[in-house]
Amino acid sequence: MSTQRGRIRITGFDPTRVDERDPLSEWVEDGETEPESRWRRAWRRFRRNRSAMLGVAVVALLTLLAVFARPVELFGVTVQPIALTPFEPDTILYLTPEYANIGPYSPPSGTALLGTDGTGRDILSRLLYGGRYSLSIGFIVVFITAVIGIVYGSVSGYYGGLVDEVMMRVLDVIFAFPGLVLALVVVATLGGGYWQLVLAFTVFGWAGYARLIRGEILQVKQNEYVMAARALGARDRKVIFRHIVPNALAPVVVQASLSIGTVVIGVAALGFLGVGLDPTTAEWGTMLNAARSTLIQGPGATLPWWATVFPGVAIFLFVMAMNLIGDGINDALDAQDTTVTQGGGA
Amino acid sequence: MGMQDADADSRVSSIRRRMLGALGAAGITTLAGCPGGSGNGTEEGSGETQTQAQQQTATPSAVDEIVEGGTLNVGLTSNPNSFDPPYSSGVPSTLVQNYFFESMVASDQQGNLYPWLAESYEVADVQETDRTEYADYMTTAPVTTNDDGVPIIDTPEQVVVQHPEDSLTDSAGNPVDEVRILLRDGAFEAATDGVFGMRLRYNLHEGVTFTNGEELTAENVVRSYDRVENSQISAQYFNTFLAAEAVDEYTVDLYAQVPDAEAERALPYYVFSTEQVDLDGGNLDPRQGNPPIGTGPWNFESFEDGNSFVVSLRDDYYMEDVGVENKEWYDGPEDFPNGPVIDEITHRFISEDAQRAAALQENEVDVAHGLTASAQTNFQDSADYQTKAVETGGYLFMQYPVQVAPFDQQNVRRAVNHLIPRQRMTDNIEEGWSRPAWTPLPELAYGAGTTDPEQLEEDLRPLNEFDPQRANELISNADVETPIEVQIETNSDNQNRVQKVQAIAQAMNQTDLFDATVETFEFGDFVGRLLDPSYAERGNIAVIGLSGTFNPGSFVDATHDIENFAQCCNFQMVDFEPINEGIDEARFDIDVVGNQQERASRYDQLWRQVVETSANSYLDIDLTVGAHSNDIKGFDAYPFPEGMYSYATYAPQSQQITYIDRES
Amino acid sequence: MSLRRFIARRLLSVVPILVGVSLVTFGLANLAPGDAIDLLVSFNPNISPTEIAQIKARYNLDEPVWSRYFIWLTSAVQGDFGVVISSNQPVSNVIVSRLPPTVLLGFLGWLIALVIAIPAGIYAAVNKDQLGDDASRFLALSGISIPNFWLGLMLILIFAVWLNLFPVLSPQKPLLSPSMLWFLLLPGVTIGTAASATLMRIMRSSMAEELNKEYVTAARAKGLPERTVILKHVLRNSLISVTTVAAFLTANILAGSVVVETVFGWPGLGRELVRAVVGREINLIMAITLFTGLALIIANLLADIAYAVLDPRIRY
């Protein structure tokens, strides 16, 4: 479509000149400030939501603990030298000369504050260090899937027609898999491992966002400001990304923050089934899996509850915090109740 | 556990009963990945040098105390793949098959053989034959290549012998056009013409019936080998088996290809009924409408895939007719029952360790095996339960990449060996339910495997002790730069195993000599990786379990014989001529057929060579443990889990019988 | 468009979607290194390459991938899904025996989820912003945040072992017998927890929204008892939102069954899938994913139909 033909020209109107000219008068209404953007407003509401801020605090704390647990080296340079935990996550205590008497599944003590796991390693060290896996996989997966989903859904929704039909059929195929099933097959194919897991959850995770965005776009497409923009000759891509997406973004943000929890639990679930990260990894779900057989150990057993409780609590805290944040965002943005809301625990 | 030894020895004087034999479990050396069940054996872990298997006397003090009847509830680990012996593999399958199918001989926990379906047997003839002598009976078959470019023999028939001078490739490595092979007809002809390595004659009992009423005859025995053709276990059998002949209705001759000290154990196989022997491979299965028909004391009742399996006692078991006291070898109390005394056994398949322990704890099952070390300790300590343990017929071992520097140097390998914290691994990981493998020989093979087990351990233990100083010395004598980087690999689904590997890696890294990393793989992936011929070039150390047999050779030939390269269990192209010769001479030499002392002393030399060469390091030998409630009396464990329940319920050769007494 | 045309259109799309599912699964599953024969070999390592070739030929494993897919597709269309290599059983037998337990567990999970979530959601909405609301909100969030396998293990420990209220093993009775259903309570709760938490939140928010609407004020002004207002009018409109997540929750429950069946040893399709994946049993993997795919598509369809029926304003 030519941008020239039939174009309505409005002359004598120079927006930049209007913006930059001096104010016509000095009068300012009391208390009036610039009209806030939607996001600014949302942020203020979010800040006032106590449970959401609690969630933020918890996530921030867990992140800091994960980062500062052990030193971080990048290309041989020690970027982060602090070691909060006394031991490496891999150190087997009974093999060290000083702690030779601390065996596997030792209860919490002065040396090992949260006890030791089945291999004889300090649980506190592993818990803090292990946050790196869970947190990073959660955020990375959600980020990638959101981006892919947004682009896909936007394109599909905006263009409509045959393009939309075809793209939606593909989505239908993805939706026909319960998430974990597809992840299971992918991980079984590629083997366990960090990036394999990221891929496994990315493969189906984007579909939800795509459908969400597409739905929003279908609604918004009819709105006047979009028609106006197009009438003014704006290019399609600009229209999508400048106008539609920011407004459709709200439910996506809510979805994303709730998804992080789901991904973390999903990673743990795959570890539980034996197809996740390497079983020696300090990831929370994998730690839980390793202690699985200890829950029932015959009569008169002193259950090493610390091996199952602490990693489980860590997962629970993190996911809970993310859900509180997600809820808070939801309330703050006043986003419509999404048709595809998140549930965890799958 | 030694209770039968003295008596057995006196009876073992004749050639007939030597310390060989496997109850049901055919002479297969297998990769023990143990998916699903972790930990074995339970023992008081006290940091002592040797953990004694805890064993209560399994025989009742008086036969009068035996209470007949009742239903035994067993908690098994996993679902059997199939009920069809030649077409299934793995412990869960063999376990259920052992209730129905019997062989002409039976075995006790030390591997002594006892004529079972046979009234008696003898090694009738041994000849100094080698495989080239079958040339006259061979035919030729073309050689093609499969998809991977590996040359294969293009024939639908079972290959009994491939002419030793005809390789599948020529000197340039290209496949040849054809090769001479001995097929079953030719083998039978050769045997009846008098060309064979050994001939064993078995005299069957009369009146032995299958559960369908058919009487067992020599023809059944002979035909049973047809079922082994081209099955999953054909390679095992047709490596040594030549032919079988029904001499008359109740007499069978089995022929071995070459003189073989293991022939008595290796040749006999299950016997199938005429009704079932010709079924298509894999169809001998209740799910296909063919519940197993065997000579064993149990009737098949039901099988719910993934759920449960029930058998009930037959009333026409052959031993009732024969009378166990009439068995030549029987020397137990009078009035010993002529069959199991339990009416019914129900099995549940419970793959979760925690659930199995819970089921036993809640008395939803009476007996279970394969529990975790801690659970077993708890059951043992409890007043309401008992555990019975016997050393398993297998070990956990580490195989070095002997073709890749620096592990091609003996000093480097021995250095690693001295850095393995065996005792601490047993104490901390297995809680004492295993024995550090100071020698590569599990207890069950002591009979023919060593002249003096204690002396053997005394001799070899210093070579395997944890000794960082010695390791340092060895490395400094070697031509290598430290730290040596190496990756140790194992399968991920066996928790104990992973923990042991991690302990070894850490112990190695605590010195400055090594920089070891640990990598785990899912069992299927790991197997695929190991069996790839290129694995030997990678330079990684592999850790895996080996399950052997009563044959002491099974603990060395699998891991050292170049014939087993790219199979279990020689992944790294281990090939040391003196050891290869030693393996051969200890089994396939006419001087050791019938002479156990000679054989044992040859093995003694071999063990020393094996440990010094250090192509493999042997980590530990664990225990097979059954935990049960006090209602179950007389239960005992068996070195192979797949034989445990059929052995425990009735094994008069050890005066072993289990009965239920629920009120006490 | 009319309801009938809508349903017809959706039904037509079922087949292409299933084909798509089968393609994706087959492609992925065949990328895995090693096949079922390699595993067999691991147990019988003395098999020679000749014999391996013979066995592979029996199962068509020596054909290229696309050829194998067509072989599978042509027989699948006729109802033959191939055999499970390790046990030589037809796949359809396995599916038929494993499907009912999974369906039962799924239904029970759904039932429990509904029974918990709807009253809780109503309660929370009616008592909005009071203590009851906060408490139930917190409970719901916990339900979503707990890993379900951990929950299952805890339930076994507490209720079956410590308190002895439930059996540890599934009783050997017919599926629908009381003792079986009693046993299924724990797995049902485990699998339904996440779903019920999500449902509850949706109930609460959609009901809260409805309660603000004008027709409610009008009804109250008319003097209708509160109970009628809530149950007859508001509830019906809120149920619309429930149906929108019905399909999603079914997916949740199906995915959850994979883990829950493993924890409780329940012989269903989920547990079978894990074993098939570990054992590289392509035929079994294909059949199970197709079935779950079909189940989800039907769930989606039913949800859309329910949505269309409940809300006359919507016609897709």
CSV table of C-alpha atoms in Angstrom, one decimal, chain A residues 12-129:
chain,number,residue,atom,x,y,z
A,12,GLY,CA,0.1,23.9,9.8
A,13,PHE,CA,0.5,21.5,12.6
A,14,ASP,CA,3.9,21.1,14.0
A,15,PRO,CA,4.0,18.9,17.1
A,16,THR,CA,7.6,19.6,18.0
A,17,ARG,CA,7.0,23.3,17.9
A,18,VAL,CA,4.1,22.9,20.3
A,19,ASP,CA,6.2,20.8,22.7
A,20,GLU,CA,9.1,23.1,22.8
A,21,ARG,CA,7.4,26.5,23.0
A,22,ASP,CA,7.2,28.3,26.3
A,23,PRO,CA,4.3,27.6,28.5
A,24,LEU,CA,1.4,30.0,27.8
A,25,SER,CA,1.1,30.8,31.5
A,26,GLU,CA,2.6,30.1,34.8
A,27,TRP,CA,-0.4,28.7,36.4
A,28,VAL,CA,0.0,25.2,37.7
A,29,GLU,CA,-2.8,23.3,39.4
A,30,ASP,CA,-2.0,22.3,42.9
A,31,GLY,CA,-0.7,18.8,43.2
A,32,GLU,CA,-0.9,18.3,39.5
A,33,THR,CA,2.0,16.6,37.9
A,34,GLU,CA,2.6,15.3,34.5
A,35,PRO,CA,0.1,12.6,33.6
A,36,GLU,CA,1.8,9.4,34.7
A,37,SER,CA,2.5,6.7,32.3
A,38,ARG,CA,0.7,3.5,33.0
A,39,TRP,CA,3.9,1.9,34.1
A,40,ARG,CA,4.8,4.6,36.6
A,41,ARG,CA,1.5,4.3,38.1
A,42,ALA,CA,1.7,0.5,38.3
A,43,TRP,CA,5.1,0.8,40.0
A,44,ARG,CA,3.7,2.9,42.7
A,45,ARG,CA,0.9,0.6,43.3
A,46,PHE,CA,3.3,-2.3,43.3
A,47,ARG,CA,5.5,-0.7,45.9
A,48,ARG,CA,2.6,-0.3,48.2
A,49,ASN,CA,1.6,-4.0,48.0
A,50,ARG,CA,3.3,-5.5,51.0
A,51,SER,CA,3.2,-9.2,50.0
A,52,ALA,CA,4.6,-8.3,46.6
A,53,MET,CA,7.5,-6.4,48.2
A,54,LEU,CA,8.0,-9.3,50.5
A,55,GLY,CA,8.4,-11.5,47.4
A,56,VAL,CA,10.9,-9.1,45.9
A,57,ALA,CA,12.9,-9.1,49.1
A,58,VAL,CA,13.0,-12.9,49.2
A,59,VAL,CA,14.1,-13.2,45.6
A,60,ALA,CA,16.7,-10.5,46.1
A,61,LEU,CA,18.0,-12.2,49.1
A,62,LEU,CA,18.2,-15.6,47.4
A,63,THR,CA,19.9,-14.0,44.4
A,64,LEU,CA,22.5,-12.3,46.6
A,65,LEU,CA,23.1,-15.5,48.5
A,66,ALA,CA,23.6,-17.4,45.3
A,67,VAL,CA,26.0,-14.9,43.8
A,68,PHE,CA,28.1,-14.5,46.9
A,69,ALA,CA,28.1,-18.1,48.0
A,70,ARG,CA,31.3,-19.0,46.3
A,71,PRO,CA,33.8,-16.9,44.3
A,72,VAL,CA,33.0,-16.4,40.7
A,73,GLU,CA,35.7,-16.6,38.0
A,74,LEU,CA,35.3,-15.2,34.5
A,75,PHE,CA,38.1,-16.1,32.1
A,76,GLY,CA,40.5,-16.8,35.0
A,77,VAL,CA,39.8,-13.5,36.7
A,78,THR,CA,38.1,-13.6,40.0
A,79,VAL,CA,35.2,-11.3,39.6
A,80,GLN,CA,33.5,-12.1,42.9
A,81,PRO,CA,35.8,-13.1,45.7
A,82,ILE,CA,33.4,-13.5,48.5
A,83,ALA,CA,32.7,-17.0,49.8
A,84,LEU,CA,29.7,-17.0,52.2
A,85,THR,CA,29.7,-20.8,52.6
A,86,PRO,CA,32.4,-22.7,54.4
A,87,PHE,CA,32.7,-25.5,51.8
A,88,GLU,CA,32.7,-26.0,48.1
A,89,PRO,CA,29.4,-27.5,47.1
A,90,ASP,CA,31.3,-30.7,46.0
A,91,THR,CA,33.4,-31.3,49.1
A,92,ILE,CA,32.8,-34.6,50.7
A,93,LEU,CA,33.4,-34.0,54.4
A,94,TYR,CA,34.4,-37.4,55.5
A,95,LEU,CA,37.3,-37.4,53.0
A,96,THR,CA,38.8,-34.2,54.5
A,97,PRO,CA,41.3,-34.7,57.3
A,98,GLU,CA,39.6,-32.2,59.7
A,99,TYR,CA,36.1,-33.5,59.4
A,100,ALA,CA,36.6,-37.2,58.9
A,101,ASN,CA,34.0,-38.1,61.4
A,102,ILE,CA,31.1,-36.3,59.7
A,103,GLY,CA,29.5,-38.9,57.5
A,104,PRO,CA,26.6,-38.8,55.1
A,105,TYR,CA,23.3,-37.7,56.5
A,106,SER,CA,24.8,-36.1,59.5
A,107,PRO,CA,22.3,-33.9,61.4
A,108,PRO,CA,22.8,-30.1,61.5
A,109,SER,CA,25.8,-29.3,63.6
A,110,GLY,CA,28.3,-26.5,64.2
A,111,THR,CA,30.3,-27.5,61.2
A,112,ALA,CA,27.5,-28.3,58.8
A,113,LEU,CA,24.7,-25.9,59.8
A,114,LEU,CA,22.1,-27.6,57.8
A,115,GLY,CA,23.5,-31.1,58.0
A,116,THR,CA,25.1,-33.2,55.3
A,117,ASP,CA,23.5,-34.9,52.3
A,118,GLY,CA,23.7,-38.5,51.2
A,119,THR,CA,27.2,-38.1,49.8
A,120,GLY,CA,28.5,-36.4,52.8
A,121,ARG,CA,28.5,-32.8,51.5
A,122,ASP,CA,27.4,-29.7,53.4
A,123,ILE,CA,23.9,-28.9,52.6
A,124,LEU,CA,24.1,-25.2,53.4
A,125,SER,CA,26.9,-24.7,50.9
A,126,ARG,CA,25.0,-26.6,48.3
A,127,LEU,CA,21.8,-24.8,48.9
A,128,LEU,CA,23.2,-21.4,48.5
A,129,TYR,CA,25.4,-22.3,45.5
